[in-house]
XYZ file of C-alpha atoms in Angstrom:
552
model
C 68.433 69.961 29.496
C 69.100 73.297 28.164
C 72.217 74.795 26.254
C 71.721 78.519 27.171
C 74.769 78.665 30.046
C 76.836 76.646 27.963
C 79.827 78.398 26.321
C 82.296 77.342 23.858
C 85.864 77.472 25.000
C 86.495 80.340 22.208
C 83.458 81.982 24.105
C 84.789 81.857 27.605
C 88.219 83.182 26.251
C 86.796 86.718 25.088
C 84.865 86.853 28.467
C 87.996 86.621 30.374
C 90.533 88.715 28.698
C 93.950 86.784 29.108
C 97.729 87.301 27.845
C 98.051 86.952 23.904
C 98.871 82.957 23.406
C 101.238 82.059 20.402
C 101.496 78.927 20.478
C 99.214 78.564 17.159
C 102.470 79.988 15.212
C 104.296 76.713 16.840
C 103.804 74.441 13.693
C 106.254 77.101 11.385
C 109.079 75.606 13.368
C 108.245 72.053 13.934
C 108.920 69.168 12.278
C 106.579 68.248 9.404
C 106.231 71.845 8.958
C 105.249 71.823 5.035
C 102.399 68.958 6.436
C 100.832 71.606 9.077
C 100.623 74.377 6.149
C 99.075 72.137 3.565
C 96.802 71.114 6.038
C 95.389 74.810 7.067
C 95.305 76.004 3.530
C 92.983 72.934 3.379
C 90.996 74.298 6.025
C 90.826 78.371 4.539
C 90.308 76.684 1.067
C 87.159 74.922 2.976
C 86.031 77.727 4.325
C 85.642 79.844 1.576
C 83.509 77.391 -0.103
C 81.379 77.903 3.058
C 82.035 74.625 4.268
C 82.824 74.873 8.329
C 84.144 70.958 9.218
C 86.269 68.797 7.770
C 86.762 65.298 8.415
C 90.286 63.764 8.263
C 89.838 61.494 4.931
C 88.664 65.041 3.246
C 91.877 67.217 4.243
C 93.716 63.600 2.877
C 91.912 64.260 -0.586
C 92.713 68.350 -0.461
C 96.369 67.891 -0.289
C 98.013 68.074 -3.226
C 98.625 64.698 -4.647
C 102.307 64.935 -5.276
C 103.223 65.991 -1.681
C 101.181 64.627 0.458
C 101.750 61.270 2.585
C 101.257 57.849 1.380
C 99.604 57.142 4.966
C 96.264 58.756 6.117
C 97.559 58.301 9.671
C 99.559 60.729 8.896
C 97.035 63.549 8.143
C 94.942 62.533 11.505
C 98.089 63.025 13.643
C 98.800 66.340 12.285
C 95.113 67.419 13.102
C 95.772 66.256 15.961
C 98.810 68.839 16.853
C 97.091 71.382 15.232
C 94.408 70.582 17.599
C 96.520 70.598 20.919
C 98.433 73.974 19.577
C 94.550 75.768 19.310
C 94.822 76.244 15.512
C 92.130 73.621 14.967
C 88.929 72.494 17.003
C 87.849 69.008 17.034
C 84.143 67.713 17.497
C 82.541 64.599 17.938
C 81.539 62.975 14.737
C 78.023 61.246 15.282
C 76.772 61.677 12.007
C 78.727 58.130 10.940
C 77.418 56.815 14.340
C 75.001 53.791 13.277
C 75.614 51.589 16.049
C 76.110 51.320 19.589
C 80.011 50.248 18.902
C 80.843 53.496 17.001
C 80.539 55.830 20.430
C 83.690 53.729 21.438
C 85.449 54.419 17.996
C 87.639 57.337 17.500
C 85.787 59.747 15.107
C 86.190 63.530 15.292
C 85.745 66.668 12.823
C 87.805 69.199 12.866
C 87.024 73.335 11.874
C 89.044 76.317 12.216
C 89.442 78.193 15.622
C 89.913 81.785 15.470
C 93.284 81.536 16.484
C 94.217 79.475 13.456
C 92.381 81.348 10.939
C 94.030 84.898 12.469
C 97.411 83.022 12.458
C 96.840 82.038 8.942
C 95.715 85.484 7.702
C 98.970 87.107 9.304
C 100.973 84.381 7.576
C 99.163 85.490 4.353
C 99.803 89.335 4.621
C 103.145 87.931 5.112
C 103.769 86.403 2.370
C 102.234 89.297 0.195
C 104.210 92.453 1.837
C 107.419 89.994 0.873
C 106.376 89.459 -2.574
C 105.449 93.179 -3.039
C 107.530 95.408 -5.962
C 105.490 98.398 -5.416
C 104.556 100.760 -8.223
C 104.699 104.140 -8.927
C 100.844 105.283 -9.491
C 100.241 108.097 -11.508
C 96.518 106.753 -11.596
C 96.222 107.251 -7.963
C 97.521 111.156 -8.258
C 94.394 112.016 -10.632
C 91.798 109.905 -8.005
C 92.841 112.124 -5.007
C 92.380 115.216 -7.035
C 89.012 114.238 -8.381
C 88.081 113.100 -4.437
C 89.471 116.672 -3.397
C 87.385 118.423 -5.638
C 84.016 116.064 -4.271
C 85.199 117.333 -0.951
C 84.868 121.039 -1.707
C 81.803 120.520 -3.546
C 80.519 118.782 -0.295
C 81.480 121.300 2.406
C 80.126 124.001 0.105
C 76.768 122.675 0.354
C 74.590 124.149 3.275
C 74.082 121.446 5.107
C 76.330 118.687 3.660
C 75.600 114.891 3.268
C 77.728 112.228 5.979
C 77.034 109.835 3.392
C 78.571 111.256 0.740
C 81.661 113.430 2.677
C 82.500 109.314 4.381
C 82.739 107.774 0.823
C 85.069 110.624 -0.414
C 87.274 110.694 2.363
C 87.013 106.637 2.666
C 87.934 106.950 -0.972
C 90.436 109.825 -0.311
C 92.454 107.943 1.978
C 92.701 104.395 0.169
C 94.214 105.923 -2.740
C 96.352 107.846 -0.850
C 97.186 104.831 1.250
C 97.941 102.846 -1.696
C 99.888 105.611 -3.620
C 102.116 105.904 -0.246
C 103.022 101.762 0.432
C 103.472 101.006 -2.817
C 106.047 103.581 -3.769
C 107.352 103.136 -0.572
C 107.919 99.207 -2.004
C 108.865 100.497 -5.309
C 112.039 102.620 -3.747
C 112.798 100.126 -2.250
C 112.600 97.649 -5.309
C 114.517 99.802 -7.029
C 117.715 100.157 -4.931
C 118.083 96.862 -4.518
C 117.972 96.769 -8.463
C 121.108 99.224 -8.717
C 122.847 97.525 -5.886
C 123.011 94.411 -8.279
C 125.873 93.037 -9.290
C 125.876 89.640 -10.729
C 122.828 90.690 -13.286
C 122.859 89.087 -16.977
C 124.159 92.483 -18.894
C 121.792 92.331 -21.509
C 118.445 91.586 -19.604
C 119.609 94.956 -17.075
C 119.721 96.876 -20.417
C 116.369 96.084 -21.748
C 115.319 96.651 -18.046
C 116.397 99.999 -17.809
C 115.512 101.696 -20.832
C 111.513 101.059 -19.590
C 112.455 101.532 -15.795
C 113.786 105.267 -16.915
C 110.885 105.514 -19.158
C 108.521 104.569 -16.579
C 110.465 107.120 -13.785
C 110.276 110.203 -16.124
C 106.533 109.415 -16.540
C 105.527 109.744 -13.273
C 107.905 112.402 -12.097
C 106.223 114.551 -14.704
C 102.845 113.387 -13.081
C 103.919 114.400 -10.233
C 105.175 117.741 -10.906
C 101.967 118.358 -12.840
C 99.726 117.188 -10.150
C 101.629 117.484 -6.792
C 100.952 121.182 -7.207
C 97.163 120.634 -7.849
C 96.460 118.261 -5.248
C 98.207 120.833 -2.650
C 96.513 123.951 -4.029
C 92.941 121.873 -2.875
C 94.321 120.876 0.612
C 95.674 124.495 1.248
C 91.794 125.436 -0.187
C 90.042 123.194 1.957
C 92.035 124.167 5.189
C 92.329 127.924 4.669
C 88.318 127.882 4.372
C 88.167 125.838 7.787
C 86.364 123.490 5.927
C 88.150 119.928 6.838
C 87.000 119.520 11.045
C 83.397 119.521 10.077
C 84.006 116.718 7.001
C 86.103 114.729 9.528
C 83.326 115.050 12.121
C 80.724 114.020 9.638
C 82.595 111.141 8.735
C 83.669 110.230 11.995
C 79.772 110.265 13.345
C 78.949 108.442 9.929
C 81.211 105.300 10.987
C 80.421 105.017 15.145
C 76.830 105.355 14.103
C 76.271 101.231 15.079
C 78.369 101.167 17.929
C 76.830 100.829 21.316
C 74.818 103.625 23.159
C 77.441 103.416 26.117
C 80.325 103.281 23.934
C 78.898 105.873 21.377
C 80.530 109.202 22.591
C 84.041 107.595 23.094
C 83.325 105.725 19.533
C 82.734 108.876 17.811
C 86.108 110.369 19.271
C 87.911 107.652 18.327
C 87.010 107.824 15.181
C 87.777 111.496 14.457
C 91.012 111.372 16.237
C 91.587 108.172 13.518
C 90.425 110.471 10.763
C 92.550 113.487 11.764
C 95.788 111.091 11.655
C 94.818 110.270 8.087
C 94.160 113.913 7.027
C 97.442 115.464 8.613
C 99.311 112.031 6.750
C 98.219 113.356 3.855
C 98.503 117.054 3.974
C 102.566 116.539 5.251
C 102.594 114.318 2.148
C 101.608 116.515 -0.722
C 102.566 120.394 1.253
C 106.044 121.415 2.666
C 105.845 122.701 5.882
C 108.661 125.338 7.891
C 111.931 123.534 7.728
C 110.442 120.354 6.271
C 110.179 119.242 2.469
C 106.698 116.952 1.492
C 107.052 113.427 1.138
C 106.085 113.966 -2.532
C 108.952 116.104 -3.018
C 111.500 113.947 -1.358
C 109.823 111.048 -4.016
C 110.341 113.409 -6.522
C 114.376 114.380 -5.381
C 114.671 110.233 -5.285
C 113.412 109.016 -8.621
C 115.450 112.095 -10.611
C 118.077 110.786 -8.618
C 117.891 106.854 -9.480
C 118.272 107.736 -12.878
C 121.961 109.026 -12.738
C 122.813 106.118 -10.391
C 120.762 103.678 -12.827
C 123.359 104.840 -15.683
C 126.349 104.431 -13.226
C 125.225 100.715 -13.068
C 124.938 100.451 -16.729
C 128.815 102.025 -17.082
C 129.813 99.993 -14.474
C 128.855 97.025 -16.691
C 129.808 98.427 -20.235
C 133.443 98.744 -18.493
C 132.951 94.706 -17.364
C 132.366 94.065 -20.882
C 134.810 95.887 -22.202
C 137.235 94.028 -20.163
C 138.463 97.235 -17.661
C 139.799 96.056 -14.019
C 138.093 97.293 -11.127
C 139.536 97.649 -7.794
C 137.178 93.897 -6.906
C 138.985 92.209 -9.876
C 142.541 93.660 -8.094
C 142.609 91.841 -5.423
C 141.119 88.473 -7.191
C 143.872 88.827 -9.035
C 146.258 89.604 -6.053
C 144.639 86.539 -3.982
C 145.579 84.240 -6.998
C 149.424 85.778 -6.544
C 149.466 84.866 -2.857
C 148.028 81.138 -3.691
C 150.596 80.353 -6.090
C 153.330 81.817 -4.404
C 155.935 79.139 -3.872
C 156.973 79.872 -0.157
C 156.529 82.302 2.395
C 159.394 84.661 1.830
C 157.860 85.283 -1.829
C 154.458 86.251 -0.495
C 156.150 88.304 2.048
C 158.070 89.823 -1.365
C 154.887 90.438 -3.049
C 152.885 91.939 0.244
C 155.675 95.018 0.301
C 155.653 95.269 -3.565
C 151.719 95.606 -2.984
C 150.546 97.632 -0.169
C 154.214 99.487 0.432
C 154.587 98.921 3.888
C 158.576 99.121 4.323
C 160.697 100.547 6.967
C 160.983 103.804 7.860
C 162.951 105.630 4.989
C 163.859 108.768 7.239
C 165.173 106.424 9.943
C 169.340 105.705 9.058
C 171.470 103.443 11.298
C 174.967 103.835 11.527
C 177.494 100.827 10.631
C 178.432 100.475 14.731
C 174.631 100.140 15.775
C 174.160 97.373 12.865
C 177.419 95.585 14.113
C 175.738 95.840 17.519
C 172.218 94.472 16.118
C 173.734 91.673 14.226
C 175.755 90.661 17.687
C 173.113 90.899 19.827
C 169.558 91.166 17.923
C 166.291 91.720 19.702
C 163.907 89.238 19.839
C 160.851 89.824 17.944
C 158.746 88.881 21.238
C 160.135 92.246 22.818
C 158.098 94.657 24.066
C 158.608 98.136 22.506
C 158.974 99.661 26.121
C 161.497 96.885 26.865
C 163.965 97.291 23.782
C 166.870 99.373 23.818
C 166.536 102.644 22.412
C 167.293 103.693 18.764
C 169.235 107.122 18.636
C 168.487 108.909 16.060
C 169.946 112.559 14.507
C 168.308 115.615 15.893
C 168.602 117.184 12.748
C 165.392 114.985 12.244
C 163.106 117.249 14.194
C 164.520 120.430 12.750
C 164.188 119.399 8.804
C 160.940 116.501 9.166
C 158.667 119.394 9.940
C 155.657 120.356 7.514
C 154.468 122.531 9.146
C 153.750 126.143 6.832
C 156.201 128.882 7.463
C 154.911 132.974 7.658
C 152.508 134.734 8.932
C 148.615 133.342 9.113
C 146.164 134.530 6.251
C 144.128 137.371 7.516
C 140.266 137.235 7.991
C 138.237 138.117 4.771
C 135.882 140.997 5.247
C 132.793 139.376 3.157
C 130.527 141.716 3.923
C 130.775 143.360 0.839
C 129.882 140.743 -1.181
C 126.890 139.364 1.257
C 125.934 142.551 0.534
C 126.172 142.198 -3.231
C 124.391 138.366 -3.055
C 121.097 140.109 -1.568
C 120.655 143.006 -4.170
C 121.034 140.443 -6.781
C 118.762 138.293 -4.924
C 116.155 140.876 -3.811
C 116.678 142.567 -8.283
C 115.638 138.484 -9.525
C 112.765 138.687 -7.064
C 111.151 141.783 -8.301
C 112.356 141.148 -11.712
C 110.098 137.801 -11.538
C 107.376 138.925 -9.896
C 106.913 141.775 -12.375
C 107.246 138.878 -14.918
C 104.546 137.129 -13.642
C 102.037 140.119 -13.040
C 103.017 140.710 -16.943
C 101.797 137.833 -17.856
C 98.361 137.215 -15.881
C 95.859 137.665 -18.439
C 92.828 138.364 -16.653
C 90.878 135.548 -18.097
C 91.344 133.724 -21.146
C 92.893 135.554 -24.156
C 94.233 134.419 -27.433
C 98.238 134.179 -27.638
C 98.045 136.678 -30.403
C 96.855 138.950 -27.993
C 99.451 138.486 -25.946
C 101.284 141.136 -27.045
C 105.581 141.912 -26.984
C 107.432 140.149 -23.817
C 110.399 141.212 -22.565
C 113.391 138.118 -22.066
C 112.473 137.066 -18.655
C 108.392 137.241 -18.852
C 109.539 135.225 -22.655
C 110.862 132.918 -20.072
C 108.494 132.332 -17.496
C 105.724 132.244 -20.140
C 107.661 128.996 -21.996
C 107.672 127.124 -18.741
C 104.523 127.625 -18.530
C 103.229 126.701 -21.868
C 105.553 123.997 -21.248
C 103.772 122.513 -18.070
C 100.484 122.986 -20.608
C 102.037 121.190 -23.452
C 103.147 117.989 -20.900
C 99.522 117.652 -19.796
C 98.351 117.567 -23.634
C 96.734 113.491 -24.689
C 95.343 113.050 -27.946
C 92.433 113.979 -29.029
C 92.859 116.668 -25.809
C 91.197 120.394 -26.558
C 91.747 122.254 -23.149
C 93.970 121.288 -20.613
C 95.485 122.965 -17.624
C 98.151 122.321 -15.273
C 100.082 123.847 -12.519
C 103.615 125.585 -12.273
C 106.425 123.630 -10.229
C 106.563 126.161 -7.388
C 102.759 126.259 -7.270
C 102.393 129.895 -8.000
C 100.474 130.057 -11.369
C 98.355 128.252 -13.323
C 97.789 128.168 -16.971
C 94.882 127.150 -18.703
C 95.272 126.029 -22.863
C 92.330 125.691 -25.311
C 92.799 124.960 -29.027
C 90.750 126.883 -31.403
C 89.757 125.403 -34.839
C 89.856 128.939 -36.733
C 92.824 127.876 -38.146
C 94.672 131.492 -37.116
C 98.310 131.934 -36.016
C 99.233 133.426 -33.096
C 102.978 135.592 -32.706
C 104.533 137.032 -29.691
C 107.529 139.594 -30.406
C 110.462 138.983 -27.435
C 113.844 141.509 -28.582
C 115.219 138.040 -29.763
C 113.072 137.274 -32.438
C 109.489 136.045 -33.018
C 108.243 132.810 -31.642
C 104.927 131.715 -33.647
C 102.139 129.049 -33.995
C 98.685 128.176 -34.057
C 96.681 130.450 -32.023
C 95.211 129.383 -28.882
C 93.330 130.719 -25.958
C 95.114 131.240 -22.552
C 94.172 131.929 -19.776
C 97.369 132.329 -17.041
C 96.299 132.792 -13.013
C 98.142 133.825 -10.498
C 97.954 131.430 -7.647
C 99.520 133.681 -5.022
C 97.373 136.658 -5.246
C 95.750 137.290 -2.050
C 98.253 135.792 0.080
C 100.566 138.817 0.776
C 101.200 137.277 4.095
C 102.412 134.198 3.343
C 105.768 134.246 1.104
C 105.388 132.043 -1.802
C 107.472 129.388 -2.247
C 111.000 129.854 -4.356
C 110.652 129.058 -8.077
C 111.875 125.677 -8.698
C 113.255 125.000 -12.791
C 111.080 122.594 -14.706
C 112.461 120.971 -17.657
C 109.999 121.917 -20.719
C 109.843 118.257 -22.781
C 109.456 118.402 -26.216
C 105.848 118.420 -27.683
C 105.493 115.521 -29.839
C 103.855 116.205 -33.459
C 100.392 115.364 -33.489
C 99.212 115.184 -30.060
C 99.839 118.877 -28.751
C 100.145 122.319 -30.078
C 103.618 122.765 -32.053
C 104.923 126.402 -31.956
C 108.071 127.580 -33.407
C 110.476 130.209 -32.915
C 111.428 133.055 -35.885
C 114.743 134.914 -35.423
């Protein structure tokens, strides 16, 4: 007697390939539902202590003790469903057998089929995508940079490790991943937090002071990083360097599978890589007639602020005790309940909404007589009721209609005209701003020399951008312009000297620094840059960044 032919019912199922069966969902809807759930988070509870069967009287002693039923019984017959529904398996038990009597008796264990436990791990992610807020992570933003940067360090190598280009990208694309569902959630989360209406005043107060400080801390991640973490993608796919990482990593993970199946493995794999690269790339980098994802995130969360503060007037003018057009018609419902008859709320519906008779529409002392002899039912059609004349001086005085000739068509060609120099004199104007301002390498500010006003301002958004990347204890930092076009480098010097720079307005001073500014653009006369886009410059705070003042 031999056990090699035999196959387990779960075995003969993958064999033949047959139509997906449900029917282990069947114990959400039926009766003794909260019984069937205890009962497999029994079994996954098992199961992760290694233990693979369970008999009856130990499910009975898993269940919690205040919700579970006074009679065993009750346990065995819900195995048993579970059983005849496929989310449970049940054996002989002839480890208790001691006599000949107890192969007649009625003993079974019971494990997890795969059915169950796959019904029971969708029924987990579940419950976890419902109870997800989502989070904004500015954490995340500084991981894909770092894993960008392994990347090009990678494909510069001469021939460059699979091992290490399948961790980055592996890497790469769960913190991407990540960043992308749970600020997904978090936008989400958050409209439904300004929709609210029946929040306690004072708890949505205390709520959104941190919400707005926590929104303004990541949108200036963003800006700060967004522009890196495209700058490396643009790198990395300008030097044709991202097929052969993907193809690397795509021959790194169907490396096991099957010599038949290897070849389609390996281009399923790739294809699945590819997907995850161009996800990311369309997230971070504005394409032709289509703004980045981390744009759009950036155009939403400045945008939840001013609607956060509507909500927070909205309540200020509860509290104050100010009607809204809601507490209107509460008010006007209350009217209409007390009313004492019909003809009264019929009073108060005109006084309210203003729907009388026609005004323009006069009836002569005859036609009333005639009315008031003979009135019209109310039942009458329109098409059936005798006609009301009216005055044909009507249609020659009711008209609005404007008198005189039509407007002639404006000629704005002139002043399309005028729009495009100005646009075309801001362009030059700013690009001969910014090639003022590239320093070669790093300088000190003193060096800087006098700026004109517009290089004055370009060159504060820029040391602003420098002076929002700045931590404590922080010596050099750099960051990125909005529009992606420069960079700026800051180091602090311990020399203790003072740096000026002369502008026609005055003298703007402090402690002297070395700079180094870059022009990101330079090289790429064939691809416009993108437009300049106005960054806020926040206030350095004293002691953790550079202070500079201004001398009129």
């Amino acid at each position: 007697m031999t056990s090699e032919t035999s196959q387990t019912p779960e075995a003969s199922q993958s064999s033949n390939p047959v139509p997906a069966d449900y029917t282990p969902f069947a114990h959400l809807t039926a009766p003794n539902a909260p019984l069937y759930r205890q009962v497999m988070r029994a079994f996954l509870t098992a199961k992760e202590r290694f233990a693979v069967h369970l008999r009856p009287e130990d499910v009975y002693a898993a269940l919690d003790a205040g919700s579970r039923p006074a009679d065993p019984e009750a346990v065995t017959q819900a195995l048993d469903k579970l059983v005849e529904w496929g989310n449970l398996r049940a054996d002989p038990d002839h480890a208790r057998v001691t006599a000949v009597e107890d192969f007649y008796r009625r003993r079974f264990i019971y494990q997890l089929t795969r059915a169950g436990e796959a019904a029971e791990a969708a029924l987990g992610t579940y419950d976890e995508v419902l109870g997800r807020r989502g989070e904004l992570q500015a954490v995340a933003l500084h991981d894909i940079v770092t894993q960008l940067r392994a990347l090009l360090v990678i494909a510069a190598e001469d021939e460059p490790d699979p091992a290490k280009a399948y961790v980055a990208l592996s890497v790469l694309t769960a913190r991407f991943t990540d960043l992308a569902d749970n600020a997904r959630a978090f936008m989400g989360s958050l409209q439904r937090t300004i929709d609210l209406h029946d929040i306690e005043v004072e708890a949505f107060l205390a709520y959104k002071d941190r919400l707005i400080q926590y929104l303004e801390r990541f949108i200036q991640d963003l800006i700060t990083l967004g522009g890196r973490i495209a700058l490396l993608i643009g790198e990395l796919e300008e030097q044709g360097r991202v097929e052969p990482l993907l193809s690397l990593a795509a021959a790194r993970e169907s490396v096991d599978a099957a010599p038949e199946d290897a070849e389609q493995a390996e281009t399923t794999a790739y294809e699945r890589w590819a997907v995850r690269w161009s996800g990311l790339a369309e997230w971070f980098v504005s394409g032709e007639g289509r703004e980045s994802q981390a744009r759009l995130l950036r155009g939403r969360a400045l945008g939840s602020i001013p609607q956060l503060l509507a909500v927070v007037r909205q309540l200020n003018e509860r509290r104050a005790g100010r009607s809204d057009r809601s507490a209107d018609f509460r008010t006007l419902a209350r009217w209409f309940a007390q009313a004492p008859d019909d003809a009264a709320r019929h009073r108060l519906w005109r006084v309210a909404f203003g729907l009388h008779s026609s005004r323009h529409l006069t009836v002569d002392a005859d036609t009333l007589a005639e009315r008031a002899a003979s009135p019209e039912p109310a039942s009458t059609p329109w098409s059936e009721a005798r006609p009301l004349r009216i005055s044909p001086q009507l249609r020659r005085t009711g008209s609005y209609e404007r008198r005189g000739k039509p407007r002639k068509v404006a000629d704005r060609g002139e002043a399309k005209r005028r729009l495009a120099e100005i646009a075309a004199r801001q362009t030059e104007e700013t690009g001969r701003a910014r090639d003022r301002l590239v320093t070669g390498g790093p300088v000190r500010l003193s060096r800087l020399g006098e700026l004109d006003p517009l290089a004055f301002q370009l060159f504060l958004r820029l040391l602003g951008d420098a002076l929002a990347t700045w931590r404590p204890d922080t010596t050099t930092t750099a960051a990125t312009s909005g529009d992606g076009s420069m960079e700026v480098r800051l180091t602090a010097l311990d020399d203790g000297a003072r740096a000026e720079v002369r502008t026609p307005d005055g003298v703007f001073s402090g402690p002297d620094h070395l700079i180094d500014i870059v022009d990101l653009t330079a090289g790429h006369g064939d691809r416009a840059a993108p437009a300049p886009i106005p960054i806020p410059i926040p206030a350095p705070r004293e002691g953790t960044s550079p202070r500079l003042t201004e001398d009129r």
